[in-house]
PDB file of C-alpha atoms in Angstrom:
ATOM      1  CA  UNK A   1       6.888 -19.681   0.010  1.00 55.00           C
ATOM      2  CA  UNK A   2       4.063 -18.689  -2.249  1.00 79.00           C
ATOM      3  CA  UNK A   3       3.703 -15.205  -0.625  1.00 93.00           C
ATOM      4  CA  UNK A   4       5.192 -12.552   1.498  1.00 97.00           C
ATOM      5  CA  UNK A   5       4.835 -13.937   5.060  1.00 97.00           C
ATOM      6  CA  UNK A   6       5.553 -11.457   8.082  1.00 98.00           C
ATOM      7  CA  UNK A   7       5.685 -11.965  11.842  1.00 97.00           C
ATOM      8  CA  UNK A   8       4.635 -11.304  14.540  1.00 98.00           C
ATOM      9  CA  UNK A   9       1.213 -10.881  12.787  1.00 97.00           C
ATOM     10  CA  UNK A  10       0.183  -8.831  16.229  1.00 98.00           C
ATOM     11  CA  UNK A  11       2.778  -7.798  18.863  1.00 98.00           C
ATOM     12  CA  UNK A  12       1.331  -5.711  21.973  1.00 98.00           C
ATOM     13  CA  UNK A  13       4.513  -3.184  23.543  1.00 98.00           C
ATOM     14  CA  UNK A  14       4.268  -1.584  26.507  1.00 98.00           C
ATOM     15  CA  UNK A  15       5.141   2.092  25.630  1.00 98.00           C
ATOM     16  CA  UNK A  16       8.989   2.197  25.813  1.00 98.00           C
ATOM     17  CA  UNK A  17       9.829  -1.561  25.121  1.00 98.00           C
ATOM     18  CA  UNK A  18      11.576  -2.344  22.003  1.00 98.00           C
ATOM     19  CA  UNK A  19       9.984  -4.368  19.252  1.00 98.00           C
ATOM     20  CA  UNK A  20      11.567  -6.420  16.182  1.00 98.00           C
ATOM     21  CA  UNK A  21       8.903  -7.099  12.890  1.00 98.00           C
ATOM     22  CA  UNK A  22       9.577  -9.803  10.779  1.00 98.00           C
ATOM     23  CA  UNK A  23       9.255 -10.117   6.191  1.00 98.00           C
ATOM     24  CA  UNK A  24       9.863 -13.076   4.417  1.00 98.00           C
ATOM     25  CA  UNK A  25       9.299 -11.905   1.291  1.00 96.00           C
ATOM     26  CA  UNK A  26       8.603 -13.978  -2.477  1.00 95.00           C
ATOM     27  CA  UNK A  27      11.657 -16.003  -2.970  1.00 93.00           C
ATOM     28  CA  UNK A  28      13.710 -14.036  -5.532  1.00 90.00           C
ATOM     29  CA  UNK A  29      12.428 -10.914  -5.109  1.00 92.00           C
ATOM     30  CA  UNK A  30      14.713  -7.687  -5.111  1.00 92.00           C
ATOM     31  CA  UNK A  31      12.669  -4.923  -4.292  1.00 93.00           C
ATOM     32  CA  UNK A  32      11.360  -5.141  -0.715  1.00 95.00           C
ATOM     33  CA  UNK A  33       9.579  -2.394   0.942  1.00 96.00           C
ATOM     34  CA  UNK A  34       7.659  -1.456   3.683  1.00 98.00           C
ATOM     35  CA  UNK A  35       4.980   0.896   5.074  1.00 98.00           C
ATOM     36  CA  UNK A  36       2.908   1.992   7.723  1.00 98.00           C
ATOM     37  CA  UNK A  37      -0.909   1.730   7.848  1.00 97.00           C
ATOM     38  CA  UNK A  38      -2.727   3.721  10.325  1.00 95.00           C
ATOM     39  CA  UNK A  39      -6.201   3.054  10.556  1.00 93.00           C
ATOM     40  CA  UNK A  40      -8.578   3.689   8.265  1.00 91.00           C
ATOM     41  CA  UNK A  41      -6.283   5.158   6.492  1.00 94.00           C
ATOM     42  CA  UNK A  42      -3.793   4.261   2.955  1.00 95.00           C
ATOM     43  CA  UNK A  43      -0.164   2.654   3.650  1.00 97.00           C
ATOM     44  CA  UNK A  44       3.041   5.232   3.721  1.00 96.00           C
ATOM     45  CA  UNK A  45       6.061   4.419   2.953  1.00 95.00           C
ATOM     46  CA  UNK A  46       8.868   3.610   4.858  1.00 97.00           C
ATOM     47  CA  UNK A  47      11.864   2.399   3.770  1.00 96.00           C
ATOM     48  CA  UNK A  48      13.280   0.220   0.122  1.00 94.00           C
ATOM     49  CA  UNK A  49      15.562  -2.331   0.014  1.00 95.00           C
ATOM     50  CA  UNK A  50      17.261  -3.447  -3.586  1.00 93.00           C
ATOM     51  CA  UNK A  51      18.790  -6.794  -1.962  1.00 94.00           C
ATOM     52  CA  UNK A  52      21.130  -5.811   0.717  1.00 96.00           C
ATOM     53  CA  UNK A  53      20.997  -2.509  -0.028  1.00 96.00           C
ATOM     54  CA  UNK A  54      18.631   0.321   1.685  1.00 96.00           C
ATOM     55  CA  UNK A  55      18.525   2.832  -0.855  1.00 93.00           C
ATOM     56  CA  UNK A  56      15.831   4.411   0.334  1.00 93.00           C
ATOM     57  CA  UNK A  57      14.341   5.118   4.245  1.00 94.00           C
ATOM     58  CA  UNK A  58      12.854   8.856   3.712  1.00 93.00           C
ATOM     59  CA  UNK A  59      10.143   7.556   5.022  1.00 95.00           C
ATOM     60  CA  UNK A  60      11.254   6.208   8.320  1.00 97.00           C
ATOM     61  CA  UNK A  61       9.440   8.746  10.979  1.00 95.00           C
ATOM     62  CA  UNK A  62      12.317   9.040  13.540  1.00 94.00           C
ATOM     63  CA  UNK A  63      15.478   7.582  14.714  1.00 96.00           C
ATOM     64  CA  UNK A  64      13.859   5.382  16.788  1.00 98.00           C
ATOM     65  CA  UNK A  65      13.455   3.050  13.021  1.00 98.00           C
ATOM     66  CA  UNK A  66      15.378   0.848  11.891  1.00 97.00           C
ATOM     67  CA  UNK A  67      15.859  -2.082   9.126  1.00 98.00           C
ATOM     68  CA  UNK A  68      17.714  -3.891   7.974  1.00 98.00           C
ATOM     69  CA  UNK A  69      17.935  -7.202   5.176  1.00 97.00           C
ATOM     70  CA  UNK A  70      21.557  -8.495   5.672  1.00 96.00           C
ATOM     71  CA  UNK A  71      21.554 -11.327   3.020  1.00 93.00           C
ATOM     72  CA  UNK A  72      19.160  -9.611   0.579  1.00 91.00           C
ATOM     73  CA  UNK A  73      16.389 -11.706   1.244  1.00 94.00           C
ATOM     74  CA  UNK A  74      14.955 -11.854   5.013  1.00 97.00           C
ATOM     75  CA  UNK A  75      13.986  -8.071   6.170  1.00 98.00           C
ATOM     76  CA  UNK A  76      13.857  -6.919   9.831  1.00 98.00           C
ATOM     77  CA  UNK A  77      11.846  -3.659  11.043  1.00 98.00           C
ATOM     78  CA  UNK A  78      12.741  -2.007  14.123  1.00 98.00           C
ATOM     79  CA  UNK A  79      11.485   0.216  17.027  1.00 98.00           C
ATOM     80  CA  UNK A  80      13.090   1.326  19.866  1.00 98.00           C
ATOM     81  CA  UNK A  81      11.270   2.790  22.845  1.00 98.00           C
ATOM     82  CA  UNK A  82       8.259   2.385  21.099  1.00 98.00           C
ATOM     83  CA  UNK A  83       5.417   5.233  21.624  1.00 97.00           C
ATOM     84  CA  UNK A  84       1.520   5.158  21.353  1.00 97.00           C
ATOM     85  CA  UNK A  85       1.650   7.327  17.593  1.00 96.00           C
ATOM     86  CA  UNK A  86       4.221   4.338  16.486  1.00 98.00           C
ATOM     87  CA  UNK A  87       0.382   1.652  17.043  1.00 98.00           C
ATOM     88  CA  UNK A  88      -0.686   0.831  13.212  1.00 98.00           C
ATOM     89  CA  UNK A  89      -0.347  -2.102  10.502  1.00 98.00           C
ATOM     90  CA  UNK A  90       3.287  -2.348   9.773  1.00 98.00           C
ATOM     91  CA  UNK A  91       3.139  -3.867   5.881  1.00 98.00           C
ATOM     92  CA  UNK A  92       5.903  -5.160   3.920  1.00 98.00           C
ATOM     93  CA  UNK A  93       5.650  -5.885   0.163  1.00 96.00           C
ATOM     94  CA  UNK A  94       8.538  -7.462  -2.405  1.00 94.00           C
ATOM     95  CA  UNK A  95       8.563  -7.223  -6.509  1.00 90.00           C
ATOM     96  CA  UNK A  96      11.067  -8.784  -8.925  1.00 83.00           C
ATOM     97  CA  UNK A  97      11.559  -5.175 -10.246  1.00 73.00           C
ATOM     98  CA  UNK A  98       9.403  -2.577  -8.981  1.00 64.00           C
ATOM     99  CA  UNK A  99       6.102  -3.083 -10.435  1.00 70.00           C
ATOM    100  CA  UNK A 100       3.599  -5.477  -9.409  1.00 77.00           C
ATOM    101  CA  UNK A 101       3.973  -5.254  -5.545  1.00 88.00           C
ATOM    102  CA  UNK A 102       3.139  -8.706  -3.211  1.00 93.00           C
ATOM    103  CA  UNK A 103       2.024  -7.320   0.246  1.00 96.00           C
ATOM    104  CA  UNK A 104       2.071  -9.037   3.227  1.00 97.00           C
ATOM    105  CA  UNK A 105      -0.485  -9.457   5.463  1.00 97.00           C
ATOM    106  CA  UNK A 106       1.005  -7.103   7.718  1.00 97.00           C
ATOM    107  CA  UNK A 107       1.920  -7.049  11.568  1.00 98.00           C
ATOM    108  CA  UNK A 108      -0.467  -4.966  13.555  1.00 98.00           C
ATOM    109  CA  UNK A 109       1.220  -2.781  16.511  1.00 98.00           C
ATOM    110  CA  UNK A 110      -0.624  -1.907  19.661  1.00 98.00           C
ATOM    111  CA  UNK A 111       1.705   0.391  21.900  1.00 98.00           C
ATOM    112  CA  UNK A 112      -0.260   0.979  25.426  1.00 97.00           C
TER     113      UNK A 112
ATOM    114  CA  UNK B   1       2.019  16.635   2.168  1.00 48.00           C
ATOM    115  CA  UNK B   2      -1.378  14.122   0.803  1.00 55.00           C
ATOM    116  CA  UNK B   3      -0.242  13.838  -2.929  1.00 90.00           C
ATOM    117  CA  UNK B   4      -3.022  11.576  -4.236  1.00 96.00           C
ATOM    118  CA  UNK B   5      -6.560  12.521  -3.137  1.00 96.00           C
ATOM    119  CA  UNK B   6      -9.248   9.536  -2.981  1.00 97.00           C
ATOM    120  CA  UNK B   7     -12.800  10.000  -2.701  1.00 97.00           C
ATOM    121  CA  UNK B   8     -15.531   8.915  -1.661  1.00 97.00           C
ATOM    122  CA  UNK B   9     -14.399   7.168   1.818  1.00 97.00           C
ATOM    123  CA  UNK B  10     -17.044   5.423   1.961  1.00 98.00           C
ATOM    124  CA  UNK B  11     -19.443   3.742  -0.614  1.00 98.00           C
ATOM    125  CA  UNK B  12     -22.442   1.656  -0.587  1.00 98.00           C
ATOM    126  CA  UNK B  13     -23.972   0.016  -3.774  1.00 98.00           C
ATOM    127  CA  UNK B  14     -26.972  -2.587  -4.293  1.00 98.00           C
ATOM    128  CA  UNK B  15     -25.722  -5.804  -6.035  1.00 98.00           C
ATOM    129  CA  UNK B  16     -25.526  -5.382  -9.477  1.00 98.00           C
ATOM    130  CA  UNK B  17     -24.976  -1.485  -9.384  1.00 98.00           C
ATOM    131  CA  UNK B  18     -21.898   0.066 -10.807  1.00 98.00           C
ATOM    132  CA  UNK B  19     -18.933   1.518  -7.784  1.00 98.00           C
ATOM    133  CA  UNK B  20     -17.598   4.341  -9.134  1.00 98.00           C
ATOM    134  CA  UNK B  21     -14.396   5.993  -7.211  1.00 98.00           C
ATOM    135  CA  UNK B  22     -12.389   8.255  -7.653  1.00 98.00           C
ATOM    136  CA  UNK B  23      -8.942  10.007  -7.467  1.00 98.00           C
ATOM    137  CA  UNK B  24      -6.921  13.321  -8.025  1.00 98.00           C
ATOM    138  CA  UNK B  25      -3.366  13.540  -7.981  1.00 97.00           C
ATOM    139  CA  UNK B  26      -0.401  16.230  -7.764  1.00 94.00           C
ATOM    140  CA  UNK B  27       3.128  14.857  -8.900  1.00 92.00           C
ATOM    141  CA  UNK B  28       3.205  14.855 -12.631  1.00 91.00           C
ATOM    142  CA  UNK B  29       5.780  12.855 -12.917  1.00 90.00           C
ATOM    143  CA  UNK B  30       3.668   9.836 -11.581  1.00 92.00           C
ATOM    144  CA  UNK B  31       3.537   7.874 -14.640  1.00 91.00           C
ATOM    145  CA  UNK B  32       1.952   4.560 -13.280  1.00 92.00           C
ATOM    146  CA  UNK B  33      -1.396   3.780 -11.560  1.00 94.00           C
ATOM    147  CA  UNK B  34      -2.860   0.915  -9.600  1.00 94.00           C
ATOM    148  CA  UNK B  35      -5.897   0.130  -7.824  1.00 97.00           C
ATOM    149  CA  UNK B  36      -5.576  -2.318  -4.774  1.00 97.00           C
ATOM    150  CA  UNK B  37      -8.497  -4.063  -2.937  1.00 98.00           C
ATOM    151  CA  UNK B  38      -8.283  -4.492   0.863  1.00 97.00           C
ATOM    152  CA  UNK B  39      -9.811  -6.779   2.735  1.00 97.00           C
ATOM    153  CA  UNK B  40      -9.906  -6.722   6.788  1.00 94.00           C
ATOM    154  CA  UNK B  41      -6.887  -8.303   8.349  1.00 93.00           C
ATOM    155  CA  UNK B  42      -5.140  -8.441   5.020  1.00 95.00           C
ATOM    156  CA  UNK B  43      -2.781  -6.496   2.682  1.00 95.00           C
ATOM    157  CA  UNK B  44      -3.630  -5.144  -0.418  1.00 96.00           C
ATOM    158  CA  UNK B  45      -3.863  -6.339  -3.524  1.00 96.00           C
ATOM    159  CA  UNK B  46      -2.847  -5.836  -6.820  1.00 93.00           C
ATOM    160  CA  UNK B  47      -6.893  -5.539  -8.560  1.00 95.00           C
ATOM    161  CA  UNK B  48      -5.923  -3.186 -11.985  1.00 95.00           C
ATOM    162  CA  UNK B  49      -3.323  -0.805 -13.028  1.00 94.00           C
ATOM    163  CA  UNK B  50      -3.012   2.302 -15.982  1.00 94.00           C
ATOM    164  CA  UNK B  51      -0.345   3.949 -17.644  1.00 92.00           C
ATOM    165  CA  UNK B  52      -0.785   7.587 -18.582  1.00 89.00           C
ATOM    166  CA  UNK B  53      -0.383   6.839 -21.876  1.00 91.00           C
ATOM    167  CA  UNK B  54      -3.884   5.760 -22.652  1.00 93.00           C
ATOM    168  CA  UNK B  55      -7.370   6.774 -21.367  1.00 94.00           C
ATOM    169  CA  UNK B  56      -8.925   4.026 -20.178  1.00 96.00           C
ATOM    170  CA  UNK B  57      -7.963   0.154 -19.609  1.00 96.00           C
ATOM    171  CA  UNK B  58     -10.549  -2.451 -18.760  1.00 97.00           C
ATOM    172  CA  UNK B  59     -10.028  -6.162 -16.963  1.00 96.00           C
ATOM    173  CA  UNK B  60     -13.473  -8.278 -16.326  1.00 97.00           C
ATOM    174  CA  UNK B  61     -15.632  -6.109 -13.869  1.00 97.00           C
ATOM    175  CA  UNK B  62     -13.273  -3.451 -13.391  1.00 97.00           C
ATOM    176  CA  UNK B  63     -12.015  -0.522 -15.350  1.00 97.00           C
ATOM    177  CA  UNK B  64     -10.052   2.333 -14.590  1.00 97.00           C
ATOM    178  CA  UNK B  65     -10.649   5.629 -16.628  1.00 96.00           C
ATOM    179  CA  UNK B  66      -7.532   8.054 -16.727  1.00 96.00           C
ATOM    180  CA  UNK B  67      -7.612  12.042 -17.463  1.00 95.00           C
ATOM    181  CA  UNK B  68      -4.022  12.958 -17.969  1.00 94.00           C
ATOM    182  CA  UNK B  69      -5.150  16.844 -18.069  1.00 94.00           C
ATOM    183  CA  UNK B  70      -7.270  17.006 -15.480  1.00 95.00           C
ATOM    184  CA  UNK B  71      -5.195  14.655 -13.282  1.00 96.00           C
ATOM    185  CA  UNK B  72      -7.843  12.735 -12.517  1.00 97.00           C
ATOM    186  CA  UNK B  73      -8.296   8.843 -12.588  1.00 97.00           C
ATOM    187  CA  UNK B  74     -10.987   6.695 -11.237  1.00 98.00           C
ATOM    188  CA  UNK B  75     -11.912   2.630 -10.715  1.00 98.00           C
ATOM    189  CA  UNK B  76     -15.594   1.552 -12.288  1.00 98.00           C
ATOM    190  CA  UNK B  77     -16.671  -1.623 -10.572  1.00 98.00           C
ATOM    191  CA  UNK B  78     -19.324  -3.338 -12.651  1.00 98.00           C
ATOM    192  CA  UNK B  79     -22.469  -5.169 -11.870  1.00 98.00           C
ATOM    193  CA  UNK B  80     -21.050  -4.882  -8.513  1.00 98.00           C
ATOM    194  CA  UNK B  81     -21.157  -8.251  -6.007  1.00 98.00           C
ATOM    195  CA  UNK B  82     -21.131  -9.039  -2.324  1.00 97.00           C
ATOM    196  CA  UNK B  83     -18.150 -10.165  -2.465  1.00 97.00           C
ATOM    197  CA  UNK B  84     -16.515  -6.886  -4.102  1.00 98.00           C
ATOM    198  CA  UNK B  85     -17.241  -5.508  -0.121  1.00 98.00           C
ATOM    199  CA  UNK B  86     -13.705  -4.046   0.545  1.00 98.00           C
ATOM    200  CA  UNK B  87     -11.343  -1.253   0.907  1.00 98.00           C
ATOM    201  CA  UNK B  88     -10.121   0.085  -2.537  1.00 98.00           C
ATOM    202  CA  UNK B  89      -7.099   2.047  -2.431  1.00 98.00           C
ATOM    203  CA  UNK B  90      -5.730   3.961  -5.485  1.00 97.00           C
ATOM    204  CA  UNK B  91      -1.788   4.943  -5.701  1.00 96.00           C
ATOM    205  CA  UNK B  92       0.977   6.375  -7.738  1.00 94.00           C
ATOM    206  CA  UNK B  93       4.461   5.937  -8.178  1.00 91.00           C
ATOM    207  CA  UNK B  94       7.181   7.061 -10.888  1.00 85.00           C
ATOM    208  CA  UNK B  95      10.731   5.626 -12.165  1.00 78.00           C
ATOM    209  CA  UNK B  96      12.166   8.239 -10.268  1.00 65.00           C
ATOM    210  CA  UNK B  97      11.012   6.814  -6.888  1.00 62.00           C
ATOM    211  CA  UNK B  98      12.284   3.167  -7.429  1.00 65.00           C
ATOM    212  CA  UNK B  99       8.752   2.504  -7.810  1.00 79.00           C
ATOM    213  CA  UNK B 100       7.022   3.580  -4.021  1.00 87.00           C
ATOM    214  CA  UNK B 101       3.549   3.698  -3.735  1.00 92.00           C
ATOM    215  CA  UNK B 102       2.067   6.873  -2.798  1.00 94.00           C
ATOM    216  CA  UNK B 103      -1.235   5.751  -1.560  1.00 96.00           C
ATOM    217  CA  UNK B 104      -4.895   7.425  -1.428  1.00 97.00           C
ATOM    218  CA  UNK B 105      -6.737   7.523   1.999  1.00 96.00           C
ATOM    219  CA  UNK B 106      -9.068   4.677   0.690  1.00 97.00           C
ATOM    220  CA  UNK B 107     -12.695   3.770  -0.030  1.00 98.00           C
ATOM    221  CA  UNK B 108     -14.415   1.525   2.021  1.00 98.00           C
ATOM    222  CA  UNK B 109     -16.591  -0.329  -0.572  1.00 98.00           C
ATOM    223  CA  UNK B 110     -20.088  -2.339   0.848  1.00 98.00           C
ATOM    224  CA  UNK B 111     -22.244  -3.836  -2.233  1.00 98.00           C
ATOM    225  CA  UNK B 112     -25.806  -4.553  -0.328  1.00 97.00           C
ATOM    226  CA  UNK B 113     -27.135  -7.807  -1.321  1.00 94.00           C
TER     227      UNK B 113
END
């Protein structure tokens, strides 16, 4: 597709459930990323994926996250036993090479 | 550990009238830096980036103005519109990082009609 497309684009968990966030990102693209938004407040990053490969997930808060993008192109974000702290705007973003970042619209997590 | 500092978080500006925010930041080896526009229910966008190698780079409406010494860099929004009524979010990254944004806490921009 023309952009980065991500679902769920809301998911509601009931504190404890596990939840599984979707990025397609720009056809191509081998730089995929993503980040958390709290509100009102700028995107952190998360994790960094050059195709297959997660070279980077210093940013991942706990144990409980996880991703993964087996065939370099789809990416997967995952929570398990989700808790209140982990409700924000999950974003992802892709780039042919680092600069020039294509963000998502982002999935927004309620935990209650 | 908040490594780029964005003020002011919130901003209001008659139509016409220049936006003018700005940014601080810590890591000198940041060596590129963008400005991204947010709009509600959206993710942000790509609006104007600077290297640190010169001072000031200008695209339509918008130019950012960059202070290597002082560490300082800020967006200038000209003859401001309506429809310029967003979130503006300046970040850093360096080579070194494979390119992650480190992200200001954002400005919430509203241009008065």
């Amino acid at each position: 597709g023309a952009g980065v497309s991500q679902s769920p684009r809301y998911k509601v968990a009931k504190r404890g459930q596990d939840v599984a966030l979707r990025c397609d990102p720009i056809s191509g693209h081998v730089s995929l990323f993503w980040y958390q938004q709290a509100l009102g407040q700028g995107p952190e990053f998360l994790t960094y994926f050059q195709n297959e490969a997660q070279l980077d997930k210093s940013g991942l808060p706990s144990d409980r996250f996880f991703a993964e993008r087996p065939e370099g192109s789809v990416s997967t974000l995952k929570i398990q036993r989700t808790q209140q702290e982990d409700s924000a705007v999950y974003l992802c973003a892709s780039s042919l090479q680092g600069y020039g970042y294509t963000f998502g619209s982002g999935t927004r997590l309620t935990v209650v | 550990q908040q490594q780029v500092k964005q003020s002011p978080q919130s901003l209001i500006v008659q139509k016409g009238g220049i936006s003018i925010i700005n940014c601080a930041y810590e890591n000198t080896a940041f060596d590129y830096f963008p400005w991204y526009q947010q709009f509600p229910g959206k993710g942000p966008a790509l609006l104007i980036a600077i290297r640190p190698d010169v001072s000031e780079k200008k695209e339509g409406r918008f130019t950012i103005s960059f202070n290597k010494s002082a560490k300082q860099f800020s967006l200038h929004i000209m003859d401001s519109q309506p429809g310029d009524s967003a979130t503006y979010f300046c970040a850093a990254s360096y080579s070194g990082s494979a390119r992650q944004l480190t992200f200001g806490s954002g400005t919430q921009l509203t241009v008065l009609p």
